PDB file of C-alpha atoms in Angstrom:
ATOM      1  CA  MET L  81     283.651  51.024 -80.309  1.00 87.00           C
ATOM      2  CA  LYS L  82     287.341  51.512 -79.542  1.00 97.00           C
ATOM      3  CA  ILE L  83     288.390  55.169 -79.625  1.00 98.00           C
ATOM      4  CA  ALA L  84     291.960  56.434 -80.021  1.00 98.00           C
ATOM      5  CA  ILE L  85     292.828  60.001 -79.091  1.00 98.00           C
ATOM      6  CA  VAL L  86     295.649  61.622 -81.064  1.00 98.00           C
ATOM      7  CA  THR L  87     297.305  64.996 -80.586  1.00 98.00           C
ATOM      8  CA  ASP L  88     300.702  66.584 -81.179  1.00 98.00           C
ATOM      9  CA  SER L  89     303.647  67.642 -79.040  1.00 98.00           C
ATOM     10  CA  THR L  90     302.498  71.257 -78.719  1.00 97.00           C
ATOM     11  CA  CYS L  91     299.724  70.219 -76.278  1.00 98.00           C
ATOM     12  CA  ASP L  92     302.155  70.555 -73.321  1.00 96.00           C
ATOM     13  CA  LEU L  93     300.445  67.780 -71.355  1.00 97.00           C
ATOM     14  CA  GLU L  94     302.711  65.913 -68.951  1.00 95.00           C
ATOM     15  CA  GLN L  95     304.199  62.665 -70.189  1.00 95.00           C
ATOM     16  CA  GLU L  96     302.734  60.780 -67.246  1.00 96.00           C
ATOM     17  CA  TYR L  97     299.224  61.933 -68.140  1.00 97.00           C
ATOM     18  CA  LEU L  98     299.687  61.055 -71.818  1.00 98.00           C
ATOM     19  CA  ALA L  99     300.896  57.549 -70.977  1.00 97.00           C
ATOM     20  CA  GLN L 100     298.265  56.941 -68.327  1.00 97.00           C
ATOM     21  CA  HIS L 101     295.428  57.766 -70.721  1.00 97.00           C
ATOM     22  CA  ASP L 102     296.802  56.099 -73.877  1.00 97.00           C
ATOM     23  CA  ILE L 103     297.062  59.346 -75.832  1.00 98.00           C
ATOM     24  CA  TYR L 104     299.040  59.100 -79.069  1.00 98.00           C
ATOM     25  CA  VAL L 105     301.307  62.073 -79.794  1.00 98.00           C
ATOM     26  CA  LEU L 106     302.711  63.191 -83.143  1.00 98.00           C
ATOM     27  CA  PRO L 107     305.909  65.154 -82.424  1.00 98.00           C
ATOM     28  CA  LEU L 108     306.786  68.268 -84.369  1.00 97.00           C
ATOM     29  CA  LYS L 109     310.403  68.560 -85.476  1.00 97.00           C
ATOM     30  CA  VAL L 110     313.037  71.060 -84.399  1.00 97.00           C
ATOM     31  CA  VAL L 111     315.621  71.510 -87.136  1.00 96.00           C
ATOM     32  CA  PHE L 112     319.159  72.690 -86.340  1.00 96.00           C
ATOM     33  CA  LYS L 113     321.879  72.917 -88.999  1.00 95.00           C
ATOM     34  CA  ASP L 114     323.552  69.708 -87.855  1.00 93.00           C
ATOM     35  CA  ARG L 115     320.572  67.648 -86.691  1.00 94.00           C
ATOM     36  CA  GLN L 116     316.814  67.275 -86.645  1.00 96.00           C
ATOM     37  CA  TYR L 117     315.106  66.508 -83.328  1.00 97.00           C
ATOM     38  CA  HIS L 118     311.641  65.247 -82.455  1.00 97.00           C
ATOM     39  CA  ASP L 119     309.951  67.696 -80.105  1.00 97.00           C
ATOM     40  CA  ARG L 120     309.868  66.393 -76.510  1.00 95.00           C
ATOM     41  CA  VAL L 121     311.117  62.969 -77.648  1.00 95.00           C
ATOM     42  CA  ASP L 122     314.855  63.439 -78.109  1.00 94.00           C
ATOM     43  CA  LEU L 123     314.942  67.155 -77.286  1.00 94.00           C
ATOM     44  CA  GLN L 124     313.743  68.436 -73.918  1.00 92.00           C
ATOM     45  CA  PRO L 125     313.405  72.116 -72.877  1.00 92.00           C
ATOM     46  CA  LYS L 126     316.602  72.410 -70.792  1.00 90.00           C
ATOM     47  CA  GLU L 127     318.825  70.983 -73.529  1.00 91.00           C
ATOM     48  CA  PHE L 128     317.031  73.142 -76.074  1.00 95.00           C
ATOM     49  CA  TYR L 129     317.659  76.419 -74.214  1.00 92.00           C
ATOM     50  CA  ALA L 130     321.384  75.636 -74.107  1.00 90.00           C
ATOM     51  CA  ARG L 131     321.444  75.166 -77.884  1.00 91.00           C
ATOM     52  CA  LEU L 132     319.199  78.173 -78.521  1.00 90.00           C
ATOM     53  CA  ALA L 133     321.919  80.487 -77.203  1.00 85.00           C
ATOM     54  CA  HIS L 134     324.022  79.573 -80.266  1.00 89.00           C
ATOM     55  CA  GLU L 135     321.449  78.996 -83.013  1.00 92.00           C
ATOM     56  CA  ILE L 136     317.762  79.661 -83.622  1.00 90.00           C
ATOM     57  CA  PRO L 137     316.473  76.557 -85.408  1.00 94.00           C
ATOM     58  CA  SER L 138     313.392  76.079 -87.562  1.00 93.00           C
ATOM     59  CA  THR L 139     310.487  73.695 -87.118  1.00 95.00           C
ATOM     60  CA  SER L 140     308.559  71.338 -89.337  1.00 96.00           C
ATOM     61  CA  MET L 141     305.323  69.458 -88.905  1.00 96.00           C
ATOM     62  CA  PRO L 142     304.925  65.672 -88.823  1.00 97.00           C
ATOM     63  CA  GLY L 143     305.235  64.211 -92.316  1.00 97.00           C
ATOM     64  CA  PRO L 144     302.458  62.247 -94.069  1.00 98.00           C
ATOM     65  CA  GLY L 145     304.492  59.050 -93.659  1.00 98.00           C
ATOM     66  CA  GLU L 146     304.673  59.479 -89.884  1.00 98.00           C
ATOM     67  CA  VAL L 147     300.927  60.126 -89.656  1.00 98.00           C
ATOM     68  CA  ALA L 148     300.171  57.093 -91.841  1.00 98.00           C
ATOM     69  CA  GLU L 149     302.461  54.955 -89.686  1.00 98.00           C
ATOM     70  CA  LEU L 150     300.544  55.996 -86.568  1.00 98.00           C
ATOM     71  CA  PHE L 151     297.144  55.304 -88.147  1.00 98.00           C
ATOM     72  CA  SER L 152     298.367  51.870 -89.292  1.00 98.00           C
ATOM     73  CA  LEU L 153     299.452  51.175 -85.710  1.00 98.00           C
ATOM     74  CA  LEU L 154     296.024  52.188 -84.413  1.00 98.00           C
ATOM     75  CA  GLU L 155     294.344  49.869 -86.912  1.00 98.00           C
ATOM     76  CA  SER L 156     296.583  46.994 -85.839  1.00 98.00           C
ATOM     77  CA  LYS L 157     295.606  47.616 -82.211  1.00 98.00           C
ATOM     78  CA  GLY L 158     291.926  47.272 -83.031  1.00 98.00           C
ATOM     79  CA  TYR L 159     290.864  50.899 -82.925  1.00 98.00           C
ATOM     80  CA  ASP L 160     287.934  51.777 -85.186  1.00 97.00           C
ATOM     81  CA  HIS L 161     287.476  55.454 -84.235  1.00 98.00           C
ATOM     82  CA  VAL L 162     290.103  58.206 -83.978  1.00 98.00           C
ATOM     83  CA  LEU L 163     289.675  61.683 -82.535  1.00 98.00           C
ATOM     84  CA  ALA L 164     292.685  63.798 -83.528  1.00 98.00           C
ATOM     85  CA  VAL L 165     293.029  67.264 -81.959  1.00 98.00           C
ATOM     86  CA  HIS L 166     295.878  69.469 -83.167  1.00 98.00           C
ATOM     87  CA  ILE L 167     297.621  72.814 -82.930  1.00 98.00           C
ATOM     88  CA  SER L 168     295.860  75.686 -84.683  1.00 96.00           C
ATOM     89  CA  SER L 169     295.889  75.426 -88.464  1.00 96.00           C
ATOM     90  CA  GLY L 170     296.677  79.149 -88.427  1.00 91.00           C
ATOM     91  CA  LEU L 171     300.065  78.377 -86.852  1.00 92.00           C
ATOM     92  CA  SER L 172     301.009  74.972 -88.304  1.00 94.00           C
ATOM     93  CA  GLY L 173     300.116  72.660 -91.177  1.00 96.00           C
ATOM     94  CA  THR L 174     299.795  69.662 -88.830  1.00 98.00           C
ATOM     95  CA  PHE L 175     295.978  69.706 -88.840  1.00 98.00           C
ATOM     96  CA  ASN L 176     295.841  69.657 -92.651  1.00 98.00           C
ATOM     97  CA  VAL L 177     298.378  66.830 -92.962  1.00 98.00           C
ATOM     98  CA  VAL L 178     296.493  64.628 -90.496  1.00 98.00           C
ATOM     99  CA  LYS L 179     293.180  65.354 -92.211  1.00 98.00           C
ATOM    100  CA  MET L 180     294.642  64.444 -95.614  1.00 98.00           C
ATOM    101  CA  VAL L 181     296.216  61.179 -94.426  1.00 98.00           C
ATOM    102  CA  ALA L 182     293.050  60.144 -92.570  1.00 98.00           C
ATOM    103  CA  GLN L 183     291.281  59.770 -95.926  1.00 97.00           C
ATOM    104  CA  GLN L 184     293.613  56.876 -96.747  1.00 97.00           C
ATOM    105  CA  PHE L 185     292.179  54.767 -93.895  1.00 98.00           C
ATOM    106  CA  PRO L 186     288.574  53.854 -94.760  1.00 97.00           C
ATOM    107  CA  ASN L 187     288.370  51.342 -91.905  1.00 96.00           C
ATOM    108  CA  LEU L 188     288.919  54.103 -89.368  1.00 98.00           C
ATOM    109  CA  LYS L 189     286.289  56.715 -88.603  1.00 98.00           C
ATOM    110  CA  VAL L 190     288.529  59.744 -88.069  1.00 98.00           C
ATOM    111  CA  GLU L 191     287.502  63.179 -86.865  1.00 98.00           C
ATOM    112  CA  VAL L 192     290.239  65.826 -86.976  1.00 98.00           C
ATOM    113  CA  ILE L 193     289.622  68.937 -84.873  1.00 98.00           C
ATOM    114  CA  ASP L 194     291.413  72.244 -85.328  1.00 98.00           C
ATOM    115  CA  SER L 195     291.989  73.450 -81.759  1.00 98.00           C
ATOM    116  CA  LYS L 196     292.695  76.988 -83.012  1.00 97.00           C
ATOM    117  CA  ALA L 197     294.968  77.027 -79.979  1.00 97.00           C
ATOM    118  CA  LEU L 198     298.330  75.866 -78.659  1.00 95.00           C
ATOM    119  CA  SER L 199     299.897  74.654 -75.423  1.00 97.00           C
ATOM    120  CA  LEU L 200     297.263  73.772 -72.822  1.00 97.00           C
ATOM    121  CA  GLY L 201     294.676  75.553 -74.963  1.00 97.00           C
ATOM    122  CA  LEU L 202     295.065  72.417 -77.069  1.00 98.00           C
ATOM    123  CA  GLY L 203     295.721  70.291 -73.991  1.00 98.00           C
ATOM    124  CA  PHE L 204     292.388  71.234 -72.395  1.00 98.00           C
ATOM    125  CA  LEU L 205     290.568  69.907 -75.477  1.00 98.00           C
ATOM    126  CA  VAL L 206     292.485  66.637 -75.289  1.00 98.00           C
ATOM    127  CA  MET L 207     291.675  66.329 -71.573  1.00 98.00           C
ATOM    128  CA  LYS L 208     287.981  66.863 -72.293  1.00 98.00           C
ATOM    129  CA  ALA L 209     288.022  64.160 -74.961  1.00 98.00           C
ATOM    130  CA  VAL L 210     289.789  61.757 -72.596  1.00 98.00           C
ATOM    131  CA  GLN L 211     287.270  62.441 -69.828  1.00 97.00           C
ATOM    132  CA  LEU L 212     284.319  61.716 -72.118  1.00 97.00           C
ATOM    133  CA  ARG L 213     285.902  58.611 -73.649  1.00 97.00           C
ATOM    134  CA  ASP L 214     286.671  57.182 -70.218  1.00 96.00           C
ATOM    135  CA  LEU L 215     283.058  57.785 -69.186  1.00 97.00           C
ATOM    136  CA  GLY L 216     281.979  55.652 -72.138  1.00 96.00           C
ATOM    137  CA  GLU L 217     280.376  58.469 -74.134  1.00 97.00           C
ATOM    138  CA  LYS L 218     279.584  57.959 -77.816  1.00 97.00           C
ATOM    139  CA  PHE L 219     282.135  59.082 -80.394  1.00 98.00           C
ATOM    140  CA  SER L 220     279.740  61.694 -81.769  1.00 97.00           C
ATOM    141  CA  ASP L 221     279.416  63.212 -78.287  1.00 97.00           C
ATOM    142  CA  LEU L 222     283.202  63.307 -77.898  1.00 97.00           C
ATOM    143  CA  VAL L 223     283.455  65.259 -81.138  1.00 98.00           C
ATOM    144  CA  LYS L 224     280.608  67.629 -80.296  1.00 98.00           C
ATOM    145  CA  GLN L 225     281.726  68.463 -76.756  1.00 98.00           C
ATOM    146  CA  THR L 226     285.402  68.811 -77.705  1.00 98.00           C
ATOM    147  CA  LYS L 227     284.400  71.348 -80.358  1.00 98.00           C
ATOM    148  CA  GLU L 228     282.278  73.181 -77.792  1.00 97.00           C
ATOM    149  CA  THR L 229     285.253  73.306 -75.420  1.00 97.00           C
ATOM    150  CA  GLN L 230     287.347  74.845 -78.205  1.00 97.00           C
ATOM    151  CA  LYS L 231     284.896  77.736 -78.462  1.00 96.00           C
ATOM    152  CA  LYS L 232     285.131  78.345 -74.697  1.00 97.00           C
ATOM    153  CA  THR L 233     288.953  78.434 -74.549  1.00 97.00           C
ATOM    154  CA  LYS L 234     290.929  81.686 -74.357  1.00 97.00           C
ATOM    155  CA  ILE L 235     294.676  82.324 -74.674  1.00 97.00           C
ATOM    156  CA  PHE L 236     296.698  85.427 -73.789  1.00 97.00           C
ATOM    157  CA  PHE L 237     300.472  85.744 -73.592  1.00 96.00           C
ATOM    158  CA  ILE L 238     303.416  88.084 -73.551  1.00 94.00           C
ATOM    159  CA  VAL L 239     306.964  87.491 -74.783  1.00 93.00           C
ATOM    160  CA  LYS L 240     310.274  88.818 -73.530  1.00 91.00           C
ATOM    161  CA  THR L 241     311.381  89.849 -77.009  1.00 85.00           C
ATOM    162  CA  LEU L 242     309.548  90.078 -80.325  1.00 81.00           C
ATOM    163  CA  GLU L 243     312.625  88.763 -82.170  1.00 81.00           C
ATOM    164  CA  TYR L 244     311.430  85.153 -82.387  1.00 84.00           C
ATOM    165  CA  LEU L 245     307.914  86.025 -83.561  1.00 82.00           C
ATOM    166  CA  LYS L 246     309.501  88.270 -86.196  1.00 77.00           C
ATOM    167  CA  LYS L 247     311.880  85.576 -87.453  1.00 76.00           C
ATOM    168  CA  GLY L 248     309.039  83.078 -87.587  1.00 67.00           C
ATOM    169  CA  GLY L 249     306.961  85.455 -89.704  1.00 66.00           C
ATOM    170  CA  ARG L 250     304.346  85.824 -86.946  1.00 62.00           C
ATOM    171  CA  ILE L 251     304.637  89.603 -86.628  1.00 65.00           C
ATOM    172  CA  GLY L 252     305.475  92.446 -88.994  1.00 55.00           C
ATOM    173  CA  LEU L 253     309.045  93.730 -89.139  1.00 39.00           C
ATOM    174  CA  ILE L 254     308.134  97.393 -88.593  1.00 33.00           C
ATOM    175  CA  GLN L 255     305.800  96.603 -85.725  1.00 60.00           C
ATOM    176  CA  SER L 256     308.392  94.438 -84.010  1.00 54.00           C
ATOM    177  CA  SER L 257     311.257  96.937 -84.479  1.00 51.00           C
ATOM    178  CA  LEU L 258     309.174  99.829 -83.164  1.00 56.00           C
ATOM    179  CA  GLY L 259     307.965  97.701 -80.275  1.00 59.00           C
ATOM    180  CA  GLU L 260     311.496  96.826 -79.207  1.00 62.00           C
ATOM    181  CA  LEU L 261     312.595 100.456 -79.428  1.00 60.00           C
ATOM    182  CA  LEU L 262     309.776 101.686 -77.177  1.00 70.00           C
ATOM    183  CA  ASP L 263     309.809  98.603 -74.889  1.00 78.00           C
ATOM    184  CA  ILE L 264     306.220  97.885 -75.921  1.00 80.00           C
ATOM    185  CA  LYS L 265     305.046  94.477 -74.708  1.00 84.00           C
ATOM    186  CA  PRO L 266     301.976  93.466 -76.677  1.00 87.00           C
ATOM    187  CA  ILE L 267     299.534  91.100 -75.023  1.00 90.00           C
ATOM    188  CA  ILE L 268     298.919  88.593 -77.768  1.00 91.00           C
ATOM    189  CA  SER L 269     295.850  86.416 -78.208  1.00 92.00           C
ATOM    190  CA  VAL L 270     294.505  84.012 -80.820  1.00 92.00           C
ATOM    191  CA  ASN L 271     291.585  84.994 -83.048  1.00 90.00           C
ATOM    192  CA  GLU L 272     288.733  82.896 -84.459  1.00 90.00           C
ATOM    193  CA  GLU L 273     290.973  81.813 -87.347  1.00 90.00           C
ATOM    194  CA  GLY L 274     293.573  80.532 -84.889  1.00 91.00           C
ATOM    195  CA  LYS L 275     296.097  83.263 -85.696  1.00 89.00           C
ATOM    196  CA  TYR L 276     297.952  85.657 -83.400  1.00 88.00           C
ATOM    197  CA  TYR L 277     296.770  89.211 -82.948  1.00 87.00           C
ATOM    198  CA  THR L 278     297.589  92.054 -80.567  1.00 87.00           C
ATOM    199  CA  PHE L 279     294.934  92.262 -77.853  1.00 89.00           C
ATOM    200  CA  ALA L 280     296.526  95.141 -75.931  1.00 88.00           C
ATOM    201  CA  LYS L 281     299.818  97.057 -75.709  1.00 88.00           C
ATOM    202  CA  VAL L 282     301.662  97.816 -72.488  1.00 90.00           C
ATOM    203  CA  ARG L 283     305.064  99.378 -71.916  1.00 90.00           C
ATOM    204  CA  GLY L 284     307.488  97.282 -69.850  1.00 91.00           C
ATOM    205  CA  ARG L 285     307.400  93.667 -68.694  1.00 93.00           C
ATOM    206  CA  LYS L 286     306.235  94.267 -65.127  1.00 95.00           C
ATOM    207  CA  LYS L 287     303.236  96.309 -66.246  1.00 96.00           C
ATOM    208  CA  SER L 288     302.413  93.820 -69.007  1.00 95.00           C
ATOM    209  CA  ILE L 289     302.304  90.940 -66.500  1.00 97.00           C
ATOM    210  CA  GLU L 290     299.959  92.925 -64.234  1.00 97.00           C
ATOM    211  CA  LYS L 291     297.740  93.803 -67.214  1.00 97.00           C
ATOM    212  CA  LEU L 292     297.712  90.163 -68.303  1.00 97.00           C
ATOM    213  CA  LYS L 293     296.426  89.044 -64.894  1.00 98.00           C
ATOM    214  CA  GLU L 294     293.952  91.915 -64.735  1.00 97.00           C
ATOM    215  CA  LEU L 295     292.306  91.202 -68.078  1.00 96.00           C
ATOM    216  CA  VAL L 296     291.990  87.474 -67.353  1.00 97.00           C
ATOM    217  CA  LEU L 297     290.318  88.144 -63.995  1.00 97.00           C
ATOM    218  CA  GLU L 298     287.934  90.545 -65.748  1.00 97.00           C
ATOM    219  CA  LEU L 299     287.007  87.910 -68.321  1.00 96.00           C
ATOM    220  CA  ILE L 300     286.477  85.201 -65.722  1.00 95.00           C
ATOM    221  CA  GLN L 301     284.236  87.402 -63.505  1.00 91.00           C
ATOM    222  CA  GLY L 302     283.192  84.657 -61.117  1.00 85.00           C
ATOM    223  CA  ARG L 303     282.523  82.001 -63.782  1.00 96.00           C
ATOM    224  CA  LYS L 304     283.940  78.494 -63.347  1.00 97.00           C
ATOM    225  CA  VAL L 305     287.128  77.843 -65.339  1.00 98.00           C
ATOM    226  CA  ASN L 306     290.054  75.513 -65.751  1.00 98.00           C
ATOM    227  CA  LEU L 307     293.200  77.623 -65.911  1.00 98.00           C
ATOM    228  CA  ALA L 308     296.842  77.198 -66.848  1.00 98.00           C
ATOM    229  CA  VAL L 309     299.890  79.413 -66.764  1.00 98.00           C
ATOM    230  CA  ALA L 310     302.377  78.525 -69.491  1.00 98.00           C
ATOM    231  CA  HIS L 311     305.979  79.675 -69.577  1.00 98.00           C
ATOM    232  CA  SER L 312     309.212  79.259 -71.497  1.00 97.00           C
ATOM    233  CA  ASP L 313     312.208  79.293 -69.148  1.00 96.00           C
ATOM    234  CA  ALA L 314     310.342  81.604 -66.754  1.00 97.00           C
ATOM    235  CA  GLU L 315     309.161  79.176 -64.085  1.00 97.00           C
ATOM    236  CA  GLU L 316     309.533  81.508 -61.120  1.00 98.00           C
ATOM    237  CA  GLU L 317     307.461  84.257 -62.769  1.00 97.00           C
ATOM    238  CA  GLY L 318     304.943  81.666 -63.918  1.00 98.00           C
ATOM    239  CA  ARG L 319     304.468  80.303 -60.391  1.00 98.00           C
ATOM    240  CA  ARG L 320     303.909  83.800 -59.020  1.00 98.00           C
ATOM    241  CA  VAL L 321     301.328  84.596 -61.699  1.00 98.00           C
ATOM    242  CA  LEU L 322     299.494  81.337 -61.053  1.00 98.00           C
ATOM    243  CA  GLN L 323     299.512  81.919 -57.292  1.00 98.00           C
ATOM    244  CA  ASP L 324     298.161  85.462 -57.731  1.00 98.00           C
ATOM    245  CA  LEU L 325     295.352  84.259 -59.999  1.00 98.00           C
ATOM    246  CA  VAL L 326     294.340  81.396 -57.718  1.00 96.00           C
ATOM    247  CA  GLN L 327     294.211  83.756 -54.727  1.00 97.00           C
ATOM    248  CA  ALA L 328     292.273  86.435 -56.607  1.00 96.00           C
ATOM    249  CA  ALA L 329     289.786  84.189 -58.420  1.00 95.00           C
ATOM    250  CA  GLY L 330     289.167  81.811 -55.508  1.00 88.00           C
ATOM    251  CA  ASP L 331     286.476  79.198 -56.166  1.00 92.00           C
ATOM    252  CA  SER L 332     286.110  80.267 -59.799  1.00 96.00           C
ATOM    253  CA  ILE L 333     289.134  78.141 -60.703  1.00 97.00           C
ATOM    254  CA  GLN L 334     288.234  74.440 -60.657  1.00 96.00           C
ATOM    255  CA  LYS L 335     291.566  73.046 -61.834  1.00 96.00           C
ATOM    256  CA  TYR L 336     294.843  74.858 -62.397  1.00 97.00           C
ATOM    257  CA  PHE L 337     298.162  73.962 -63.978  1.00 97.00           C
ATOM    258  CA  LEU L 338     301.649  75.301 -64.572  1.00 98.00           C
ATOM    259  CA  CYS L 339     303.269  74.083 -67.767  1.00 97.00           C
ATOM    260  CA  GLU L 340     306.478  74.679 -69.681  1.00 97.00           C
ATOM    261  CA  LEU L 341     306.344  75.085 -73.439  1.00 97.00           C
ATOM    262  CA  GLY L 342     308.163  72.469 -75.480  1.00 96.00           C
ATOM    263  CA  PRO L 343     310.985  73.294 -77.903  1.00 96.00           C
ATOM    264  CA  GLY L 344     308.673  73.174 -80.920  1.00 95.00           C
ATOM    265  CA  MET L 345     306.793  76.201 -79.637  1.00 95.00           C
ATOM    266  CA  VAL L 346     309.710  78.086 -78.049  1.00 95.00           C
ATOM    267  CA  VAL L 347     311.402  78.327 -81.470  1.00 94.00           C
ATOM    268  CA  HIS L 348     308.694  80.838 -82.409  1.00 91.00           C
ATOM    269  CA  CYS L 349     308.302  82.747 -79.136  1.00 92.00           C
ATOM    270  CA  GLY L 350     311.709  82.524 -77.415  1.00 93.00           C
ATOM    271  CA  PRO L 351     312.538  82.218 -73.725  1.00 96.00           C
ATOM    272  CA  GLY L 352     310.601  84.377 -71.303  1.00 96.00           C
ATOM    273  CA  LEU L 353     307.061  83.804 -72.566  1.00 97.00           C
ATOM    274  CA  LEU L 354     304.297  83.995 -69.977  1.00 98.00           C
ATOM    275  CA  GLY L 355     300.801  82.940 -70.983  1.00 98.00           C
ATOM    276  CA  ILE L 356     297.439  82.424 -69.327  1.00 98.00           C
ATOM    277  CA  ILE L 357     295.055  79.909 -70.817  1.00 98.00           C
ATOM    278  CA  PHE L 358     291.580  79.130 -69.545  1.00 98.00           C
ATOM    279  CA  ASN L 359     288.356  77.522 -70.610  1.00 97.00           C
ATOM    280  CA  PHE L 360     284.897  78.068 -69.199  1.00 97.00           C
ATOM    281  CA  VAL L 361     283.571  74.884 -67.610  1.00 94.00           C
TER     282      VAL L 361
END
């Protein structure tokens, strides 16, 4: 049994980790008026922020041809099983495209998992699958335990402005306009369908960051977790939040990470996002 693990560029795992563990990544696309880029391949965050000041682009998912090309490559390399874990189907059509194309490869046993998450919420699932594969676990156990990890993963984030969520159709126009007027900073989470919803509302960024940390510490309550702080062009704030959580939660946090969102996600949230992602171990 030779198992390939596939994900997409929204997982926010470091390139070194992806290469070291032979993880195959389908990049989303960032579409400007004059050019289309492949997320994290020919467009990195710093370059993206410079361009974002002049134009807010759109995004598109990997096409069926690109997915088929990857599966053909996996076949040629002797893989017979594929575990594909992707960004929430409530936020992108990537999951559905991969699932459709997989049916065209009868020689591959493919399981496509909807992470119902993004960033390291997706990345944690990929890491779990890698760990189990490298331990020599059966494919069925990889699938089962990765799905169990998905159910134990939580995501909460705040954004600097609601403008990008509004333009991406992720939040209602009236809600976003009223929120900006009153400086309301919703703490956003992801529901069981993998879609955004408002978990709490706080006025002002400083208070919203404190509330974000507070609610995560309440949810952890001494249980063992892996934890990540994600940011978009807010590294200094992200490091402070991570440091505060590690100090407050102590031995509850087994592994912790700081990650920067890729361009494909920042299109829809804008610079200044701060998020906390954790999964119960």
